[in-house]
Amino acid sequence: TAEIYKRAVAKLLPTPAKSHYLFNLRDFARVIQGVMLVPPDCLQDANKCIRLWIHETYRVFYDRLTDAKDRGIFFEMISEVTQEAFKQDLSKLFSHLLPEGEKTITDDNMRSLFFGDYMIPGAEPRKYDEVQDMKKLQETMEEYLGEFNQISKTPMNLVMFRFAIEHISRVARVIQQPN
């Protein structure tokens, strides 16, 4: 996390058009807080722990980036740091995100990396964990929407497409953060 923070501060500089590219130690803390959301019993696999760390760095740093060039720079930073610190290749670590026939992970494939506490409706306590089944994720989101529409005076007729699911997941993560 420290290395990603240092590289982000050095390479992703604020400009008048990107004044929100101000990274500070709170961002470092947010990554750690995100990692701490997963209960220890869900982190038995070292690779899952690395995927969680990458997910949290993406949510804290990557989600602020506004153009493809900066996102590419960040993807390369993550790839390099993962190789240096964990001795892991992203394509092997995220082979489950690769479309059939592809062997190299891309920045776009990383959009399918989800962690959340919403996969088991009604679970108590809710467990923040990796989501690996995108079809099940979409069904779960549609189920939540259906429940909302049943109790709401103004139902929402929404289509749960990938981009909407990504945003809902991000909002759910932010709401779950302390402070």
Coordinates of N, CA and C in Angstrom, one line a residue:
T1 N 0.8 -1.2 0.0 CA 0.0 0.0 0.0 C 0.9 1.2 0.0
A2 N 1.9 1.2 0.8 CA 2.8 2.4 0.8 C 3.5 2.6 -0.5
E3 N 3.8 1.6 -1.2 CA 4.4 1.7 -2.6 C 3.4 2.3 -3.6
I4 N 2.2 1.8 -3.5 CA 1.2 2.3 -4.4 C 0.9 3.8 -4.1
Y5 N 0.9 4.1 -2.9 CA 0.7 5.5 -2.4 C 1.8 6.4 -3.0
K6 N 3.0 6.0 -2.8 CA 4.2 6.8 -3.2 C 4.2 6.9 -4.8
R7 N 3.8 5.9 -5.5 CA 3.8 6.0 -6.9 C 2.6 6.8 -7.4
A8 N 1.5 6.7 -6.7 CA 0.4 7.6 -7.1 C 0.7 9.0 -6.9
V9 N 1.3 9.4 -5.8 CA 1.7 10.8 -5.5 C 2.7 11.3 -6.6
A10 N 3.6 10.4 -7.0 CA 4.6 10.8 -7.9 C 4.1 10.9 -9.4
K11 N 3.3 9.9 -9.8 CA 2.9 9.8 -11.2 C 1.5 10.4 -11.5
L12 N 0.6 10.5 -10.6 CA -0.7 11.0 -10.8 C -0.9 12.3 -10.2
L13 N -0.3 13.3 -10.8 CA -0.2 14.6 -10.2 C -1.5 15.4 -10.5
P14 N -1.9 16.3 -9.5 CA -3.1 17.1 -9.8 C -2.8 18.2 -10.8
T15 N -3.8 18.5 -11.6 CA -3.8 19.6 -12.6 C -5.0 20.4 -12.4
P16 N -5.2 21.5 -13.1 CA -6.5 22.2 -13.0 C -7.7 21.3 -13.3
A17 N -7.5 20.5 -14.3 CA -8.6 19.6 -14.7 C -8.7 18.3 -13.8
K18 N -7.7 18.1 -13.1 CA -7.7 16.9 -12.2 C -7.3 17.3 -10.8
S19 N -8.0 18.3 -10.3 CA -7.6 18.8 -8.9 C -7.9 17.8 -7.8
H20 N -8.7 16.8 -8.1 CA -9.0 15.8 -7.1 C -8.0 14.7 -7.0
Y21 N -6.9 14.8 -7.8 CA -5.8 13.9 -7.7 C -4.8 14.2 -6.6
L22 N -5.4 14.5 -5.4 CA -4.6 14.8 -4.2 C -4.7 13.5 -3.3
F23 N -3.6 12.8 -3.2 CA -3.6 11.6 -2.4 C -2.9 11.9 -1.1
N24 N -3.4 11.4 0.0 CA -2.8 11.6 1.3 C -2.9 10.4 2.2
L25 N -2.4 10.4 3.4 CA -2.3 9.2 4.2 C -3.7 8.7 4.6
R26 N -4.7 9.5 4.5 CA -6.1 8.9 4.7 C -6.4 7.9 3.7
D27 N -5.9 8.1 2.5 CA -6.1 7.1 1.4 C -5.4 5.7 1.8
F28 N -4.2 5.9 2.3 CA -3.5 4.7 2.8 C -4.4 4.0 3.8
A29 N -4.9 4.7 4.8 CA -5.7 4.2 5.9 C -7.0 3.5 5.3
R30 N -7.6 4.1 4.3 CA -8.8 3.6 3.7 C -8.6 2.2 3.1
V31 N -7.4 2.0 2.5 CA -7.1 0.7 1.9 C -7.1 -0.3 3.0
I32 N -6.4 0.0 4.1 CA -6.3 -0.9 5.3 C -7.6 -1.2 5.9
Q33 N -8.5 -0.1 6.0 CA -9.8 -0.3 6.6 C -10.6 -1.3 5.7
G34 N -10.5 -1.1 4.4 CA -11.2 -2.0 3.4 C -10.7 -3.4 3.6
V35 N -9.4 -3.6 3.7 CA -8.9 -5.0 3.9 C -9.5 -5.6 5.2
M36 N -9.6 -4.8 6.2 CA -10.0 -5.2 7.5 C -11.5 -5.6 7.5
L37 N -12.3 -5.2 6.5 CA -13.7 -5.6 6.4 C -14.0 -7.1 6.3
V38 N -13.0 -7.8 5.7 CA -13.2 -9.2 5.5 C -12.9 -10.0 6.8
P39 N -13.8 -10.8 7.3 CA -13.5 -11.6 8.5 C -12.3 -12.6 8.2
P40 N -11.6 -12.8 9.2 CA -10.4 -13.7 9.1 C -10.8 -15.1 8.5
D41 N -11.9 -15.6 8.9 CA -12.3 -17.0 8.4 C -12.5 -17.0 6.9
C42 N -12.7 -15.8 6.3 CA -12.9 -15.8 4.8 C -11.6 -15.6 4.1
L43 N -10.5 -15.4 4.8 CA -9.2 -15.1 4.2 C -8.2 -16.2 4.4
Q44 N -8.6 -17.4 4.1 CA -7.6 -18.6 4.3 C -6.7 -18.7 3.1
D45 N -7.0 -18.2 2.0 CA -6.2 -18.3 0.7 C -5.4 -17.0 0.6
A46 N -4.1 -17.2 0.4 CA -3.2 -16.0 0.3 C -3.5 -15.2 -1.0
N47 N -3.9 -15.9 -2.1 CA -4.2 -15.2 -3.3 C -5.4 -14.4 -3.2
K48 N -6.4 -14.8 -2.4 CA -7.6 -14.1 -2.1 C -7.3 -12.8 -1.4
C49 N -6.3 -12.9 -0.4 CA -5.9 -11.7 0.3 C -5.2 -10.7 -0.6
I50 N -4.5 -11.1 -1.6 CA -3.9 -10.2 -2.6 C -4.9 -9.6 -3.4
R51 N -5.9 -10.4 -3.9 CA -7.0 -9.9 -4.7 C -7.8 -8.8 -3.9
L52 N -8.0 -9.1 -2.6 CA -8.7 -8.1 -1.7 C -7.9 -6.8 -1.7
W53 N -6.6 -6.9 -1.4 CA -5.8 -5.7 -1.4 C -5.8 -4.9 -2.7
I54 N -5.8 -5.6 -3.8 CA -5.9 -4.9 -5.1 C -7.2 -4.3 -5.3
H55 N -8.3 -5.0 -4.9 CA -9.6 -4.4 -4.9 C -9.7 -3.1 -4.1
E56 N -9.2 -3.1 -2.9 CA -9.3 -2.0 -2.1 C -8.4 -0.8 -2.6
T57 N -7.2 -1.1 -3.2 CA -6.4 0.0 -3.8 C -7.2 0.5 -5.0
Y58 N -7.8 -0.3 -5.7 CA -8.6 0.2 -6.9 C -9.7 1.1 -6.4
R59 N -10.4 0.7 -5.4 CA -11.6 1.5 -4.9 C -11.1 2.9 -4.4
V60 N -10.0 2.9 -3.7 CA -9.5 4.1 -3.1 C -8.8 5.0 -4.1
F61 N -7.9 4.5 -4.9 CA -7.1 5.3 -5.8 C -7.7 5.3 -7.2
Y62 N -8.0 4.2 -7.8 CA -8.4 4.1 -9.2 C -9.7 4.8 -9.5
D63 N -10.7 4.6 -8.5 CA -12.0 5.2 -8.8 C -12.0 6.7 -8.9
R64 N -10.9 7.4 -8.5 CA -10.8 8.8 -8.7 C -10.3 9.2 -10.1
L65 N -9.7 8.3 -10.8 CA -9.0 8.6 -12.1 C -10.1 8.9 -13.2
T66 N -9.8 9.9 -14.0 CA -10.8 10.3 -14.9 C -10.5 10.0 -16.4
D67 N -9.3 9.6 -16.7 CA -9.1 9.2 -18.1 C -8.3 7.9 -18.3
A68 N -8.4 7.4 -19.5 CA -7.9 6.0 -19.8 C -6.4 6.0 -19.6
K69 N -5.7 7.1 -19.9 CA -4.2 7.1 -19.7 C -3.8 6.9 -18.2
D70 N -4.5 7.6 -17.4 CA -4.2 7.5 -15.9 C -4.6 6.2 -15.4
R71 N -5.7 5.6 -15.9 CA -6.1 4.3 -15.4 C -5.1 3.2 -15.9
G72 N -4.6 3.4 -17.1 CA -3.5 2.5 -17.6 C -2.3 2.6 -16.7
I73 N -1.9 3.8 -16.3 CA -0.7 4.0 -15.5 C -1.0 3.3 -14.1
F74 N -2.2 3.4 -13.6 CA -2.4 2.8 -12.3 C -2.4 1.3 -12.4
F75 N -3.0 0.8 -13.5 CA -3.0 -0.7 -13.7 C -1.6 -1.2 -13.8
E76 N -0.7 -0.5 -14.5 CA 0.7 -0.9 -14.5 C 1.4 -0.8 -13.2
M77 N 1.0 0.2 -12.4 CA 1.6 0.3 -11.0 C 1.2 -0.9 -10.2
I78 N -0.1 -1.3 -10.2 CA -0.6 -2.4 -9.5 C 0.1 -3.7 -10.0
S79 N 0.2 -3.8 -11.3 CA 0.9 -5.0 -11.8 C 2.3 -5.1 -11.3
E80 N 3.1 -4.0 -11.4 CA 4.5 -4.0 -11.0 C 4.6 -4.3 -9.5
V81 N 3.8 -3.6 -8.7 CA 3.9 -3.8 -7.2 C 3.5 -5.2 -6.8
T82 N 2.5 -5.8 -7.4 CA 2.1 -7.1 -7.1 C 3.2 -8.1 -7.5
Q83 N 3.8 -7.9 -8.6 CA 5.0 -8.7 -8.9 C 6.1 -8.6 -8.0
E84 N 6.5 -7.3 -7.6 CA 7.6 -7.1 -6.7 C 7.3 -7.5 -5.3
A85 N 6.2 -7.2 -4.8 CA 5.9 -7.4 -3.3 C 5.4 -8.9 -3.1
F86 N 4.6 -9.4 -4.0 CA 3.9 -10.7 -3.7 C 4.5 -11.8 -4.6
K87 N 5.3 -11.4 -5.6 CA 5.8 -12.4 -6.6 C 4.7 -13.1 -7.3
Q88 N 3.7 -12.3 -7.6 CA 2.5 -12.9 -8.3 C 2.3 -12.2 -9.6
D89 N 1.9 -12.9 -10.6 CA 1.5 -12.3 -11.9 C 0.0 -12.1 -11.9
L90 N -0.4 -10.9 -12.3 CA -1.8 -10.6 -12.3 C -2.7 -11.5 -13.1
S91 N -2.2 -12.0 -14.3 CA -2.9 -12.9 -15.1 C -3.2 -14.2 -14.4
K92 N -2.3 -14.7 -13.7 CA -2.5 -15.9 -12.9 C -3.4 -15.7 -11.7
L93 N -3.2 -14.6 -11.0 CA -4.0 -14.2 -9.9 C -5.5 -14.0 -10.2
F94 N -5.7 -13.5 -11.4 CA -7.1 -13.2 -11.8 C -7.5 -14.0 -13.0
S95 N -7.0 -15.2 -13.1 CA -7.4 -16.0 -14.3 C -8.9 -16.3 -14.3
H96 N -9.6 -16.2 -13.2 CA -11.1 -16.4 -13.2 C -11.8 -15.2 -13.8
L97 N -11.1 -14.1 -14.0 CA -11.8 -12.9 -14.6 C -11.6 -12.9 -16.1
L98 N -10.7 -13.7 -16.6 CA -10.3 -13.7 -18.0 C -11.4 -14.3 -18.9
P99 N -11.8 -13.6 -20.0 CA -12.8 -14.2 -20.9 C -12.1 -15.5 -21.5
E100 N -12.9 -16.4 -22.0 CA -12.4 -17.6 -22.6 C -11.5 -17.3 -23.7
G101 N -10.3 -18.0 -23.7 CA -9.4 -17.8 -24.8 C -8.3 -16.8 -24.6
E102 N -8.5 -15.9 -23.6 CA -7.5 -14.9 -23.3 C -6.6 -15.4 -22.2
K103 N -5.3 -14.9 -22.3 CA -4.4 -15.3 -21.3 C -3.8 -14.2 -20.5
T104 N -4.0 -12.9 -20.9 CA -3.5 -11.8 -20.2 C -4.6 -10.9 -19.7
I105 N -4.5 -10.6 -18.4 CA -5.4 -9.7 -17.8 C -5.3 -8.3 -18.2
T106 N -6.4 -7.6 -18.4 CA -6.3 -6.2 -18.8 C -7.0 -5.4 -17.8
D107 N -6.9 -4.1 -17.9 CA -7.5 -3.1 -17.0 C -9.0 -3.3 -17.0
D108 N -9.6 -3.6 -18.2 CA -11.0 -3.8 -18.3 C -11.5 -5.0 -17.6
N109 N -10.7 -6.1 -17.6 CA -11.1 -7.3 -16.9 C -11.2 -7.1 -15.4
M110 N -10.4 -6.1 -14.9 CA -10.4 -5.8 -13.5 C -11.7 -5.3 -13.0
R111 N -12.6 -4.8 -13.9 CA -13.9 -4.3 -13.6 C -14.7 -5.4 -13.0
S112 N -14.4 -6.7 -13.2 CA -15.2 -7.8 -12.7 C -14.7 -8.2 -11.3
L113 N -13.8 -7.5 -10.7 CA -13.3 -7.8 -9.4 C -14.2 -7.1 -8.4
F114 N -15.0 -7.9 -7.6 CA -15.9 -7.4 -6.6 C -15.7 -8.0 -5.3
F115 N -15.8 -7.2 -4.2 CA -15.9 -7.7 -2.9 C -17.1 -6.9 -2.3
G116 N -18.0 -7.6 -1.5 CA -19.1 -6.9 -0.9 C -19.8 -7.8 0.1
D117 N -20.7 -7.2 0.9 CA -21.3 -7.9 1.9 C -22.8 -8.2 1.6
Y118 N -23.2 -8.1 0.3 CA -24.6 -8.1 -0.1 C -25.0 -9.4 -0.8
M119 N -24.1 -10.4 -0.9 CA -24.4 -11.6 -1.7 C -25.4 -12.5 -1.0
I120 N -25.5 -12.5 0.3 CA -26.4 -13.3 1.1 C -27.5 -12.4 1.8
P121 N -28.6 -12.1 1.1 CA -29.6 -11.3 1.6 C -30.1 -11.8 3.0
G122 N -30.2 -10.9 3.9 CA -30.7 -11.3 5.3 C -29.7 -11.9 6.2
A123 N -28.5 -12.1 5.7 CA -27.4 -12.8 6.6 C -27.1 -11.8 7.7
E124 N -26.9 -12.4 8.9 CA -26.5 -11.7 10.0 C -25.4 -12.5 10.8
P125 N -24.2 -12.0 11.0 CA -23.7 -10.8 10.4 C -23.4 -10.9 8.9
R126 N -23.4 -9.8 8.3 CA -23.1 -9.8 6.8 C -21.6 -9.9 6.7
K127 N -21.2 -10.7 5.7 CA -19.7 -11.0 5.5 C -19.3 -10.3 4.2
Y128 N -18.3 -9.4 4.4 CA -17.7 -8.8 3.2 C -16.7 -9.8 2.6
D129 N -17.0 -10.2 1.4 CA -16.2 -11.3 0.8 C -16.2 -11.1 -0.7
E130 N -15.4 -11.9 -1.4 CA -15.2 -11.8 -2.8 C -16.4 -12.4 -3.5
V131 N -16.8 -11.7 -4.6 CA -17.9 -12.1 -5.4 C -17.3 -12.6 -6.7
Q132 N -17.5 -13.9 -7.0 CA -16.9 -14.5 -8.2 C -17.9 -14.9 -9.3
D133 N -19.2 -14.9 -8.9 CA -20.2 -15.3 -9.9 C -21.0 -14.0 -10.3
M134 N -20.7 -13.5 -11.5 CA -21.3 -12.3 -11.9 C -22.8 -12.5 -12.2
K135 N -23.2 -13.6 -12.7 CA -24.6 -13.9 -12.9 C -25.4 -13.9 -11.6
K136 N -24.8 -14.5 -10.6 CA -25.5 -14.5 -9.2 C -25.5 -13.1 -8.6
L137 N -24.5 -12.3 -8.9 CA -24.4 -10.9 -8.4 C -25.6 -10.1 -9.0
Q138 N -25.8 -10.3 -10.3 CA -26.9 -9.6 -11.0 C -28.2 -10.0 -10.5
E139 N -28.4 -11.3 -10.2 CA -29.6 -11.8 -9.7 C -29.9 -11.3 -8.3
T140 N -28.8 -11.2 -7.5 CA -29.0 -10.7 -6.1 C -29.4 -9.2 -6.1
M141 N -28.7 -8.4 -7.0 CA -29.1 -7.0 -7.1 C -30.5 -6.8 -7.6
E142 N -31.0 -7.7 -8.5 CA -32.3 -7.6 -9.0 C -33.3 -8.0 -7.9
E143 N -32.9 -8.9 -7.0 CA -33.7 -9.3 -5.9 C -33.9 -8.2 -4.9
Y144 N -32.8 -7.5 -4.6 CA -32.8 -6.3 -3.7 C -33.7 -5.2 -4.3
L145 N -33.6 -5.0 -5.6 CA -34.4 -4.0 -6.3 C -35.9 -4.4 -6.2
G146 N -36.2 -5.7 -6.4 CA -37.6 -6.2 -6.3 C -38.1 -6.0 -4.9
E147 N -37.3 -6.2 -3.8 CA -37.8 -6.0 -2.5 C -38.0 -4.5 -2.2
F148 N -37.2 -3.6 -2.7 CA -37.4 -2.2 -2.6 C -38.7 -1.8 -3.3
N149 N -38.9 -2.3 -4.5 CA -40.1 -1.9 -5.3 C -41.4 -2.4 -4.6
Q150 N -41.3 -3.5 -3.8 CA -42.5 -4.0 -3.1 C -42.9 -3.1 -2.0
I151 N -41.9 -2.4 -1.3 CA -42.3 -1.6 -0.2 C -42.3 -0.1 -0.5
S152 N -41.9 0.3 -1.7 CA -41.8 1.7 -2.0 C -43.1 2.2 -2.7
K153 N -43.4 3.4 -2.4 CA -44.6 4.0 -3.1 C -44.2 4.4 -4.5
T154 N -42.9 4.6 -4.7 CA -42.5 4.9 -6.1 C -41.5 3.9 -6.5
P155 N -41.9 2.8 -7.1 CA -41.0 1.7 -7.5 C -40.1 2.2 -8.6
M156 N -38.9 1.7 -8.7 CA -37.9 2.0 -9.7 C -37.8 0.8 -10.7
N157 N -38.1 1.1 -12.0 CA -38.0 0.1 -13.0 C -36.6 0.3 -13.6
L158 N -35.6 -0.4 -13.0 CA -34.2 -0.3 -13.4 C -33.8 -1.6 -14.1
V159 N -32.8 -1.4 -15.0 CA -32.2 -2.6 -15.6 C -30.8 -2.7 -14.9
M160 N -30.5 -3.9 -14.3 CA -29.3 -4.0 -13.6 C -28.2 -4.5 -14.6
F161 N -27.6 -3.5 -15.3 CA -26.5 -3.8 -16.2 C -25.2 -3.7 -15.4
R162 N -24.1 -4.1 -16.0 CA -22.8 -4.2 -15.4 C -22.4 -2.8 -14.7
F163 N -22.5 -1.7 -15.4 CA -22.1 -0.4 -14.9 C -22.9 0.0 -13.7
A164 N -24.2 -0.3 -13.7 CA -25.0 0.0 -12.6 C -24.6 -0.8 -11.3
I165 N -24.3 -2.1 -11.6 CA -23.9 -3.0 -10.5 C -22.6 -2.6 -9.9
E166 N -21.7 -2.1 -10.8 CA -20.4 -1.6 -10.3 C -20.6 -0.4 -9.3
H167 N -21.5 0.5 -9.7 CA -21.7 1.7 -8.9 C -22.4 1.3 -7.6
I168 N -23.4 0.4 -7.7 CA -24.1 0.0 -6.4 C -23.1 -0.6 -5.5
S169 N -22.2 -1.5 -6.0 CA -21.2 -2.1 -5.2 C -20.3 -1.1 -4.5
R170 N -19.8 -0.1 -5.3 CA -19.0 1.0 -4.7 C -19.7 1.7 -3.6
V171 N -20.9 2.1 -3.9 CA -21.7 2.8 -2.9 C -21.9 2.0 -1.6
A172 N -22.2 0.7 -1.8 CA -22.3 -0.2 -0.6 C -21.1 -0.2 0.2
R173 N -19.9 -0.2 -0.5 CA -18.6 -0.3 0.2 C -18.4 1.0 1.0
V174 N -18.7 2.1 0.4 CA -18.5 3.4 1.0 C -19.4 3.5 2.3
I175 N -20.6 3.1 2.2 CA -21.5 3.2 3.3 C -21.0 2.3 4.4
Q176 N -20.4 1.2 4.1 CA -19.9 0.3 5.2 C -18.7 0.8 5.9
Q177 N -18.0 1.7 5.3 CA -16.7 2.2 5.9 C -17.1 3.0 7.2
P178 N -16.2 2.9 8.2 CA -16.4 3.7 9.4 C -16.1 5.1 9.1
N179 N -16.8 6.0 9.7 CA -16.6 7.5 9.6 C -16.8 7.9 8.2

